[in-house]
Tab-separated table of C-alpha atoms in Angstrom:
chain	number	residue	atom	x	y	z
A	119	UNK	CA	20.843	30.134	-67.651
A	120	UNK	CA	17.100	28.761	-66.750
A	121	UNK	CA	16.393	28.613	-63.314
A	122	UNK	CA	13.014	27.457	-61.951
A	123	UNK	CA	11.310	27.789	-65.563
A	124	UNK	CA	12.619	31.434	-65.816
A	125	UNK	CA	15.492	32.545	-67.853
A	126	UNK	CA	17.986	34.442	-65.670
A	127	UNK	CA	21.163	36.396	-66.521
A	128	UNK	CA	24.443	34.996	-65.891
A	129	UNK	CA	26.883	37.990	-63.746
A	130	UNK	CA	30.206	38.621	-65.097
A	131	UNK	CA	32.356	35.531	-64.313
A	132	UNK	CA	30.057	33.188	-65.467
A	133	UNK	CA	28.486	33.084	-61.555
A	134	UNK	CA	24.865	32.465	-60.696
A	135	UNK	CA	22.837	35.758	-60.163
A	136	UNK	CA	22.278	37.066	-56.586
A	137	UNK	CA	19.498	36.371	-54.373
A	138	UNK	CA	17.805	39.601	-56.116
A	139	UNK	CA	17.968	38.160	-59.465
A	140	UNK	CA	16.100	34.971	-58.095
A	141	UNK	CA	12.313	34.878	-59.571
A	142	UNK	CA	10.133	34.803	-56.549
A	143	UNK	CA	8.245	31.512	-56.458
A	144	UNK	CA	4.558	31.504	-55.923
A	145	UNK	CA	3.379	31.589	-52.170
A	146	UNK	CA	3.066	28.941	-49.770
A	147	UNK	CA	4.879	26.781	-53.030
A	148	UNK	CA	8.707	25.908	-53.253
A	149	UNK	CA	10.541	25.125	-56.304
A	150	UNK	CA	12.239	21.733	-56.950
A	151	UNK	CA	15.370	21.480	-54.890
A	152	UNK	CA	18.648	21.574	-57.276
A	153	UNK	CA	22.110	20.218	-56.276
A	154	UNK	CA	24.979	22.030	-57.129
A	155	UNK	CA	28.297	20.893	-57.166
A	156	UNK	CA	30.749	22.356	-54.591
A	157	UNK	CA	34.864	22.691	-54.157
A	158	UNK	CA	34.730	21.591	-51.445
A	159	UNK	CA	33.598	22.004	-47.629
A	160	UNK	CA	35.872	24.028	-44.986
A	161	UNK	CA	37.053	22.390	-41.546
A	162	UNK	CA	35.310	24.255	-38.527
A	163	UNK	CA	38.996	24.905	-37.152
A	164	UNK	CA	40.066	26.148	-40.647
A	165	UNK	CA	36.758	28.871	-40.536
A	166	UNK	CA	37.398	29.724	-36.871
A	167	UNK	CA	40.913	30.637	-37.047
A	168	UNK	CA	40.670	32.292	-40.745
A	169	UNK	CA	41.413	36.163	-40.842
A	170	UNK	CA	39.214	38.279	-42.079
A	171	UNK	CA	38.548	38.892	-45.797
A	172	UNK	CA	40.807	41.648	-46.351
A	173	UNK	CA	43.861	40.053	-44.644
A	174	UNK	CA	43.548	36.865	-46.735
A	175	UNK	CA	45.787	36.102	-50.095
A	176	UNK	CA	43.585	37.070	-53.107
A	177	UNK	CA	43.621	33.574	-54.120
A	178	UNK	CA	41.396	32.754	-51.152
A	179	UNK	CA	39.506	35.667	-52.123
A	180	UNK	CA	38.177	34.421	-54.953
A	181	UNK	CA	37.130	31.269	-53.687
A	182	UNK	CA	40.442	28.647	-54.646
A	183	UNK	CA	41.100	25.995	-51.342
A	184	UNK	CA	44.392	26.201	-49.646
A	185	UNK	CA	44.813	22.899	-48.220
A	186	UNK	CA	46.025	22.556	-44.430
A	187	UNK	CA	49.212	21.128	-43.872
A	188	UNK	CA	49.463	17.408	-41.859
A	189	UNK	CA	51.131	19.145	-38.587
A	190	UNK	CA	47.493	21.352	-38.811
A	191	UNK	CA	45.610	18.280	-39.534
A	192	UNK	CA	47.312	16.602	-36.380
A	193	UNK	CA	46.782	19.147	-33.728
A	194	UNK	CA	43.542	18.111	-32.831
A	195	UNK	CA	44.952	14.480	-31.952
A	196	UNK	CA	47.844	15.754	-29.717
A	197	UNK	CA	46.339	16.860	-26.478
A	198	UNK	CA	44.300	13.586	-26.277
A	199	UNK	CA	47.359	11.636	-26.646
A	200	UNK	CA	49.382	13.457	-24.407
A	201	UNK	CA	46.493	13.243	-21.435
A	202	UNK	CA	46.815	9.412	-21.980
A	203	UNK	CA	50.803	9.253	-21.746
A	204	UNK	CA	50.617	11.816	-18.724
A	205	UNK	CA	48.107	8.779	-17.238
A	206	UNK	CA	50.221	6.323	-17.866
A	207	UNK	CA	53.550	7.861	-16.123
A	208	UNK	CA	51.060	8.360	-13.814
A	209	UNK	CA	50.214	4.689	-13.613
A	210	UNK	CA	53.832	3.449	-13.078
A	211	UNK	CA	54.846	5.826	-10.811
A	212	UNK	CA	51.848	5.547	-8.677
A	213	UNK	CA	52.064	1.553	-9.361
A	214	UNK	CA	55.955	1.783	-8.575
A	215	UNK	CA	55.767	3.457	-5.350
A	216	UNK	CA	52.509	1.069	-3.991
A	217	UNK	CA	54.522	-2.279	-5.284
A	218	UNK	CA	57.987	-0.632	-3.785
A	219	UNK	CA	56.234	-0.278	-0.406
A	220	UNK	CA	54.457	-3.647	-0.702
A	221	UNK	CA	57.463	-5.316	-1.526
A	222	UNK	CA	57.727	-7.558	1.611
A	223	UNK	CA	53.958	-9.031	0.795
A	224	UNK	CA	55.258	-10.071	-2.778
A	225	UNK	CA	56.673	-13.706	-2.693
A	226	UNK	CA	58.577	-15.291	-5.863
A	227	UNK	CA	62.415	-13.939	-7.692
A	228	UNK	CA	63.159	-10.803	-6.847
A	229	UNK	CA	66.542	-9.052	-7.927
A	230	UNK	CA	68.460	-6.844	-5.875
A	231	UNK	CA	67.025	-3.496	-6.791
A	232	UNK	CA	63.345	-3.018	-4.524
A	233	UNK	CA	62.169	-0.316	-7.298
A	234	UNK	CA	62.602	-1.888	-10.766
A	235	UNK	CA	61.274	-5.425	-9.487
A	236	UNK	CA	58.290	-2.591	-8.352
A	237	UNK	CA	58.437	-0.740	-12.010
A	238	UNK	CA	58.500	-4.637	-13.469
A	239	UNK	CA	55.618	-5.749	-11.664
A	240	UNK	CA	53.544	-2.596	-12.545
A	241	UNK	CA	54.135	-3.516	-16.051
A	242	UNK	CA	53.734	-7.065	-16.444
A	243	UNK	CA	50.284	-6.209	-14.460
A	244	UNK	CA	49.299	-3.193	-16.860
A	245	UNK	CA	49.776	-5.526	-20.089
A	246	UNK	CA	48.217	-8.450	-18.327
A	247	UNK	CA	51.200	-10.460	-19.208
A	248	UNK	CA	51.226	-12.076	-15.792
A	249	UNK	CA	54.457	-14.422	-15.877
A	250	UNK	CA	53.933	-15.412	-11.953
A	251	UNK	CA	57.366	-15.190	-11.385
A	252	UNK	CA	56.658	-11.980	-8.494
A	253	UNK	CA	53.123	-12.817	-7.230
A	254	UNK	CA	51.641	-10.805	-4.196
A	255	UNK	CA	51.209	-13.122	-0.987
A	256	UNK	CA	49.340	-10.595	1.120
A	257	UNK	CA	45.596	-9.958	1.283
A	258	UNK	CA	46.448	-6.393	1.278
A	259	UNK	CA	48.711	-7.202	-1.768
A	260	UNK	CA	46.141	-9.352	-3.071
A	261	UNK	CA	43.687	-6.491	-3.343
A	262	UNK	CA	46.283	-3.739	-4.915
A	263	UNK	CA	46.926	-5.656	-7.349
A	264	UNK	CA	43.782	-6.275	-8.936
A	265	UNK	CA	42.499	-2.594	-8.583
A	266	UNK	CA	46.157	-2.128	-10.553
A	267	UNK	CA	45.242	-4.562	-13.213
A	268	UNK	CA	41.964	-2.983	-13.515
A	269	UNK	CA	42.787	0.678	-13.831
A	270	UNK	CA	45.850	-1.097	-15.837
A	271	UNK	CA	43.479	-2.859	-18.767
A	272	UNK	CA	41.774	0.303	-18.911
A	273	UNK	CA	44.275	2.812	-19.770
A	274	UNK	CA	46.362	0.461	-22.078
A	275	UNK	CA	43.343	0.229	-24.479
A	276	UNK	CA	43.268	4.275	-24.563
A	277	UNK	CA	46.945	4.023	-25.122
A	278	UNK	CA	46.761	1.815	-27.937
A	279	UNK	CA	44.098	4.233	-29.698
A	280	UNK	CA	45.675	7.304	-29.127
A	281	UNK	CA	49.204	6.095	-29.705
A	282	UNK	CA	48.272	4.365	-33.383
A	283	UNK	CA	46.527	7.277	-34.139
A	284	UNK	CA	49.354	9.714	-33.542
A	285	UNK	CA	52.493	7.475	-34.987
A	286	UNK	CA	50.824	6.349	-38.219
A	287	UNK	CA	49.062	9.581	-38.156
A	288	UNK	CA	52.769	11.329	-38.474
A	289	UNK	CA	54.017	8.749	-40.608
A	290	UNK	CA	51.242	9.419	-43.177
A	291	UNK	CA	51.779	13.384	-43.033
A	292	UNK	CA	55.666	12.997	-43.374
A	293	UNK	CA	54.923	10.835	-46.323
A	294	UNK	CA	52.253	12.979	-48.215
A	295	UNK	CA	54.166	15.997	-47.671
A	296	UNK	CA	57.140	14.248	-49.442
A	297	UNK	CA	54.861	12.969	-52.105
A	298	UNK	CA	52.638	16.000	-52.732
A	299	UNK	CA	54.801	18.338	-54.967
A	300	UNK	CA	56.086	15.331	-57.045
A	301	UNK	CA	53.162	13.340	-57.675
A	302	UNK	CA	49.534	13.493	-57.311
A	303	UNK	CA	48.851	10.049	-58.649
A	304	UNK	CA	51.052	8.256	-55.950
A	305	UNK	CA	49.826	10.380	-53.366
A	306	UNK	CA	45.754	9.117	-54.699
A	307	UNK	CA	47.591	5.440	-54.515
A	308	UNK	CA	48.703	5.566	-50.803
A	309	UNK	CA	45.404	7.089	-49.613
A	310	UNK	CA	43.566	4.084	-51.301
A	311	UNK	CA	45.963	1.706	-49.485
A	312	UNK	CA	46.286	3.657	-46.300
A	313	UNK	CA	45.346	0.698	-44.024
A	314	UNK	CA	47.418	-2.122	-45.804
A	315	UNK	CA	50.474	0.621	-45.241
A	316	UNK	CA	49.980	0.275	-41.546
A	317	UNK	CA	49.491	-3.366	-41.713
A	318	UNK	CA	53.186	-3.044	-43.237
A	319	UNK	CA	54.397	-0.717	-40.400
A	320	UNK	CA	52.841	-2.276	-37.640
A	321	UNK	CA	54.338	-5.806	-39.151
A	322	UNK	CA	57.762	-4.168	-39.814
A	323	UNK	CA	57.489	-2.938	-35.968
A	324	UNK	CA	56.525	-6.174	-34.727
A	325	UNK	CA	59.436	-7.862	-36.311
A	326	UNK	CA	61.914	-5.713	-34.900
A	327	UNK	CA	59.906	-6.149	-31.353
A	328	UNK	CA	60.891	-9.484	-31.484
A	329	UNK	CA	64.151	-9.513	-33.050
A	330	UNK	CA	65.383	-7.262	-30.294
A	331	UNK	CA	63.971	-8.800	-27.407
A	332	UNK	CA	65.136	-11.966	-28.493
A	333	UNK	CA	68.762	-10.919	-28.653
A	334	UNK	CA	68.605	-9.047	-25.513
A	335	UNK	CA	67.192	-12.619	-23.914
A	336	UNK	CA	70.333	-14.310	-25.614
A	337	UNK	CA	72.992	-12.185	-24.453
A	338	UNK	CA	71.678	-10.430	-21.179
A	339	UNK	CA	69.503	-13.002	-19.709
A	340	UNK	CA	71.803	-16.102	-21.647
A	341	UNK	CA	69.213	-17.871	-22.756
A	342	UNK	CA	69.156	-20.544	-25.476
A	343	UNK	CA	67.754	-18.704	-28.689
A	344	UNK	CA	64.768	-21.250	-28.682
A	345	UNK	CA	64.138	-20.352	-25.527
A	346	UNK	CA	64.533	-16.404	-25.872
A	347	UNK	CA	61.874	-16.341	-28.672
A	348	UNK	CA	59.833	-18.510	-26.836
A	349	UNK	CA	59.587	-16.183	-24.074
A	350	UNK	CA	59.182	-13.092	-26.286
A	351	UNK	CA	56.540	-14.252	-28.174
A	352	UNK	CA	54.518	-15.475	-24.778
A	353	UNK	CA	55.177	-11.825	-23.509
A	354	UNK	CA	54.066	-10.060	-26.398
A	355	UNK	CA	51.212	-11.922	-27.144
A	356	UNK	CA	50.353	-11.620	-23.039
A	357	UNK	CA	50.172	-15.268	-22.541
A	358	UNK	CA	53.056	-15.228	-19.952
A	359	UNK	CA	53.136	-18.816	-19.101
A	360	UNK	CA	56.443	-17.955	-16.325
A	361	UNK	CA	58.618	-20.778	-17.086
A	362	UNK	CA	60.636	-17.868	-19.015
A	363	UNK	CA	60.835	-14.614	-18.021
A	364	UNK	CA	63.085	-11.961	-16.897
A	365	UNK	CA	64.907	-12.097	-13.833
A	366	UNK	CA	68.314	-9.911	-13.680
A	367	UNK	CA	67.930	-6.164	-12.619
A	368	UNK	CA	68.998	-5.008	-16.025
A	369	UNK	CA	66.601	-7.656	-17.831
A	370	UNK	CA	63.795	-6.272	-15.504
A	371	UNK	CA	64.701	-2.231	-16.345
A	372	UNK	CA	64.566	-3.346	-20.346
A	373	UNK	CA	61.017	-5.040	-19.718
A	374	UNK	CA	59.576	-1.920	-18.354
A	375	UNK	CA	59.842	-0.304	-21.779
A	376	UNK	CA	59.940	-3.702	-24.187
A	377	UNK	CA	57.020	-5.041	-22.719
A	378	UNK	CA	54.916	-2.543	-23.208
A	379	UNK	CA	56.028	-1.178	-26.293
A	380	UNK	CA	55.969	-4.288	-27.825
A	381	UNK	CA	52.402	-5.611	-26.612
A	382	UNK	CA	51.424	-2.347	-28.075
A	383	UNK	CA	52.733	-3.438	-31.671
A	384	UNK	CA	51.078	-6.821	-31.395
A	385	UNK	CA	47.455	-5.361	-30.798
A	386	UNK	CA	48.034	-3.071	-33.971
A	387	UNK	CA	49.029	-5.601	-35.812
A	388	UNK	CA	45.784	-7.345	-35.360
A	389	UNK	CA	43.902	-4.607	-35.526
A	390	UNK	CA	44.818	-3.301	-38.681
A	391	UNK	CA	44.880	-7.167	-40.205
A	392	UNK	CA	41.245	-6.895	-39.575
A	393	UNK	CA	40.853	-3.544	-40.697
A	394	UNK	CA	41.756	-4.226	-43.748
A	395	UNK	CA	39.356	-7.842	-43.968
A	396	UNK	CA	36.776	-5.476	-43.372
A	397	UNK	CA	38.100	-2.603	-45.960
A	398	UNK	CA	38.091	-5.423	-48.406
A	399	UNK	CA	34.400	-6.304	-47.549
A	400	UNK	CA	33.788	-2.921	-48.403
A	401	UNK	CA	34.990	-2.437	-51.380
A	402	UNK	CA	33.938	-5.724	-53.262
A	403	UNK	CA	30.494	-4.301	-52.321
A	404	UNK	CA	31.293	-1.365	-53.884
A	405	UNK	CA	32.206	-2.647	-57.172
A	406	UNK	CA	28.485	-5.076	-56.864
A	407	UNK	CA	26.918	-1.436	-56.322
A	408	UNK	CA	29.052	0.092	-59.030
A	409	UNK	CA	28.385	-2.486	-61.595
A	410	UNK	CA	24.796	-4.158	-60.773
A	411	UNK	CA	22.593	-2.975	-63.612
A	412	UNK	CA	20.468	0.127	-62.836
A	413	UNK	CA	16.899	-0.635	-63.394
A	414	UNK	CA	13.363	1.380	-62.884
A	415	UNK	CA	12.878	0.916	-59.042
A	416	UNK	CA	16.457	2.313	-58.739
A	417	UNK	CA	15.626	5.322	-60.632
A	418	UNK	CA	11.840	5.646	-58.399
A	419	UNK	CA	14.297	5.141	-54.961
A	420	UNK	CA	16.590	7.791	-55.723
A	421	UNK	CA	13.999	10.515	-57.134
A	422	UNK	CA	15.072	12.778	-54.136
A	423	UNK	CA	12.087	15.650	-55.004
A	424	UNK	CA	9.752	13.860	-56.773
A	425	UNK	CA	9.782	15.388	-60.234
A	426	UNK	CA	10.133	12.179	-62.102
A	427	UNK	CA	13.920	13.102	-63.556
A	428	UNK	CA	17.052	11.788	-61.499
A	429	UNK	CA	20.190	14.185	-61.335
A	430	UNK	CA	23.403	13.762	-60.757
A	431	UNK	CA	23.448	14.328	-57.233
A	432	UNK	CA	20.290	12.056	-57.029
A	433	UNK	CA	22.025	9.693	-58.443
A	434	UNK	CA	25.222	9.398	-56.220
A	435	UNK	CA	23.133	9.964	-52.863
A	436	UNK	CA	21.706	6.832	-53.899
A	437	UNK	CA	24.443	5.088	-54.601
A	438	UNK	CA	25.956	5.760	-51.339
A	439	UNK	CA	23.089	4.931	-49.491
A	440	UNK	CA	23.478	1.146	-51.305
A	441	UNK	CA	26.983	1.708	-50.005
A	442	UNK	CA	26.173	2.307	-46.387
A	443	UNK	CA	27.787	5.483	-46.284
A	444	UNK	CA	25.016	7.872	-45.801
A	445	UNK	CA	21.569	6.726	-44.654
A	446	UNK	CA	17.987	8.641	-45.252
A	447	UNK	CA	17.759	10.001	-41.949
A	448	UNK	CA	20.890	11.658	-42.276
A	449	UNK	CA	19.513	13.261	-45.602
A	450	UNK	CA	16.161	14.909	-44.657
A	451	UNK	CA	18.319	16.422	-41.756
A	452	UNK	CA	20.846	18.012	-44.264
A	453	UNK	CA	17.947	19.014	-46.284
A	454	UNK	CA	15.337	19.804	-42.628
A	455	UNK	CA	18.892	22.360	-42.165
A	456	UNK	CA	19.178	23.576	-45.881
A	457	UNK	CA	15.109	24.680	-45.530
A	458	UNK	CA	16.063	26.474	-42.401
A	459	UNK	CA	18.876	28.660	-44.393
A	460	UNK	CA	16.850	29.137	-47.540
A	461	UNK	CA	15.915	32.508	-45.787
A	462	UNK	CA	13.145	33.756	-49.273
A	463	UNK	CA	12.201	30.243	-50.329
A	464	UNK	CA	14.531	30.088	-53.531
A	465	UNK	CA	15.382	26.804	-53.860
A	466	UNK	CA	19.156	27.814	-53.242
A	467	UNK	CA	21.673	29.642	-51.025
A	468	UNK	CA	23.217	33.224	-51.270
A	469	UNK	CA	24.971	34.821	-48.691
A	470	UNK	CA	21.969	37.083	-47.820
A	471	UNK	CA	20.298	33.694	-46.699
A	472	UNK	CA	22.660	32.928	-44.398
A	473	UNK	CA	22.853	36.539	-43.037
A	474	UNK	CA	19.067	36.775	-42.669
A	475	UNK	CA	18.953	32.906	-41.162
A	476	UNK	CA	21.969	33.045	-39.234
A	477	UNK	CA	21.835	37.442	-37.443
A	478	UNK	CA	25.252	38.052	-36.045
């Protein structure tokens, strides 16, 4: 093959010579950068916890990709989400004993069980759904319940991050590793349309939110059904006018957990409605990019090292810069780190580079 004007032998296997069979450029000059195409690029976790060479299967030995499996792919999402449902036991239990104790400064219905109308409180504070039907009445009161609803704002936003991330998260891994042995193609298909797919869950979720708080309304609270949704759909859209709301000791102990399970669902719902607006956005300005005619300038613009011929990789940096995904600051520092590990000035990468650039 030709390399930097001089013909160089290929090794057996068809592979690029070593970094001894490189033609030393001329000093102080450096030869015009070439892209090659790679399989693809290792996690960090993946080349941390790797064995060494010898202990690896011989397919990773010469140089196939294993892929990780979803439960690997998860682990870094778990701890997170378990800090921020460790906080928020913490919240209620901290919120249940401070309401339980402050129970004779809170005014309005109260059932005959002190601790769940304290549980209840805490959560109709935490998901700001505020019915009015147990109010505090006390300065002191007064004042713990807005550092509550403060702290309470706060940690339901984390919660909705982390816990969307980690249940559509699963959902997705279950589903791939169903679909991966069978069919490739369907597996490309649900990645495309990974965010309408959570639209649908989130939708499907929310349905069943309201389906089953409406019922329990109906036959625990015996509400009319018109009024039952009503009152669901203020609480899980944390309008919580009060004319409707809870108010038996078993209605109160089902709220704890339907409220904010199901205020949960609502934000995701809208949040992956305009997920997708903007996924759509994005890729209607790909096709423009993909379909625009290419013209002069474009082929000046995406000249990455100035030798007046426009490669492949040229080519597609450019087009994701039109696409927003990559800008050019981003690209002299890959290339600002790439001139760091070309150790003899080559124009490309062996592993004596990285030994030489990289000691120990």
């Amino acid at each position: 093959m030709v390399e930097n004007g001089v013909e160089q032998p290929l090794l057996q296997g068809g592979g690029p010579p070593n970094n001894a069979g490189h033609a030393k450029p001329p000093p102080g000059a450096r030869p015009p950068r070439r892209f090659r195409r790679c399989r693809t690029a290792p996690s960090t976790d993946a080349a941390q916890e790797s064995p060494p060479r010898s202990q690896q299967e011989p397919s990773l030995q010469r140089g196939t990709t294993q892929l990780a499996p979803p439960k690997e792919l998860l682990r870094g999402a778990r701890p997170s989400f378990r800090l921020v449902g460790v906080l928020l036991l913490a919240y209620l239990l901290a919120g249940t004993v401070a309401f339980y104790l402050a129970m004779d400064h809170m005014s309005g219905d109260r059932t005959g069980s002190r601790v769940v109308d304290a549980l209840y409180f805490s959560v109709v504070t935490m998901t700001t759904v505020g019915y009015g039907d147990l109010v505090p009445s006390s300065d002191a009161a007064k004042l713990l319940a807005c550092a509550f609803a403060f702290a309470g704002v706060a940690l339901v936003g984390t919660f909705l991050s982390k816990a969307a991330d980690y249940l559509v998260e699963k959902q997705e891994a279950l589903l791939f590793r169903a679909l991966h042995a069978r069919n490739r193609k369907a597996l490309r298909v649900v990645e495309a349309n990974k965010v309408r797919y959570k639209l649908y869950t989130a939708a499907a979720l929310l349905a069943a939110a309201l389906a089953s708080g409406t019922a329990f309304m109906v036959e625990v609270e015996g509400m009319r059904p018109v009024d039952a949704f009503y009152c669901v759909c203020a609480t899980v859209t944390t309008l919580g006018y009060g004319d409707q709301s809870f108010s038996s000791v078993a209605g109160r102990a089902f709220a704890t957990a339907w409220i904010t399970t199901s205020t949960v669902v609502v934000a995701l719902f809208f949040l992956y409605a305009a997920e997708l607006g903007a996924e759509r956005r994005q890729r209607a300005l790909a096709r423009w990019v993909l379909r625009r005619r290419t013209t002069c300038t474009d082929l000046e613009a995406a000249d990455m090292d100035g030798d007046h011929r426009v490669g492949a990789a040229d080519f597609v940096l450019y087009k994701l810069k039109e696409l927003g995904k990559i800008s050019q600051e981003e690209i002299a520092e890959f290339l600002e780190e790439f001139d760091e590990l070309d150790a003899d000035n080559s124009g490309t990468l062996s592993p004596h580079d990285l030994i030489v650039a990289q000691p120990g």
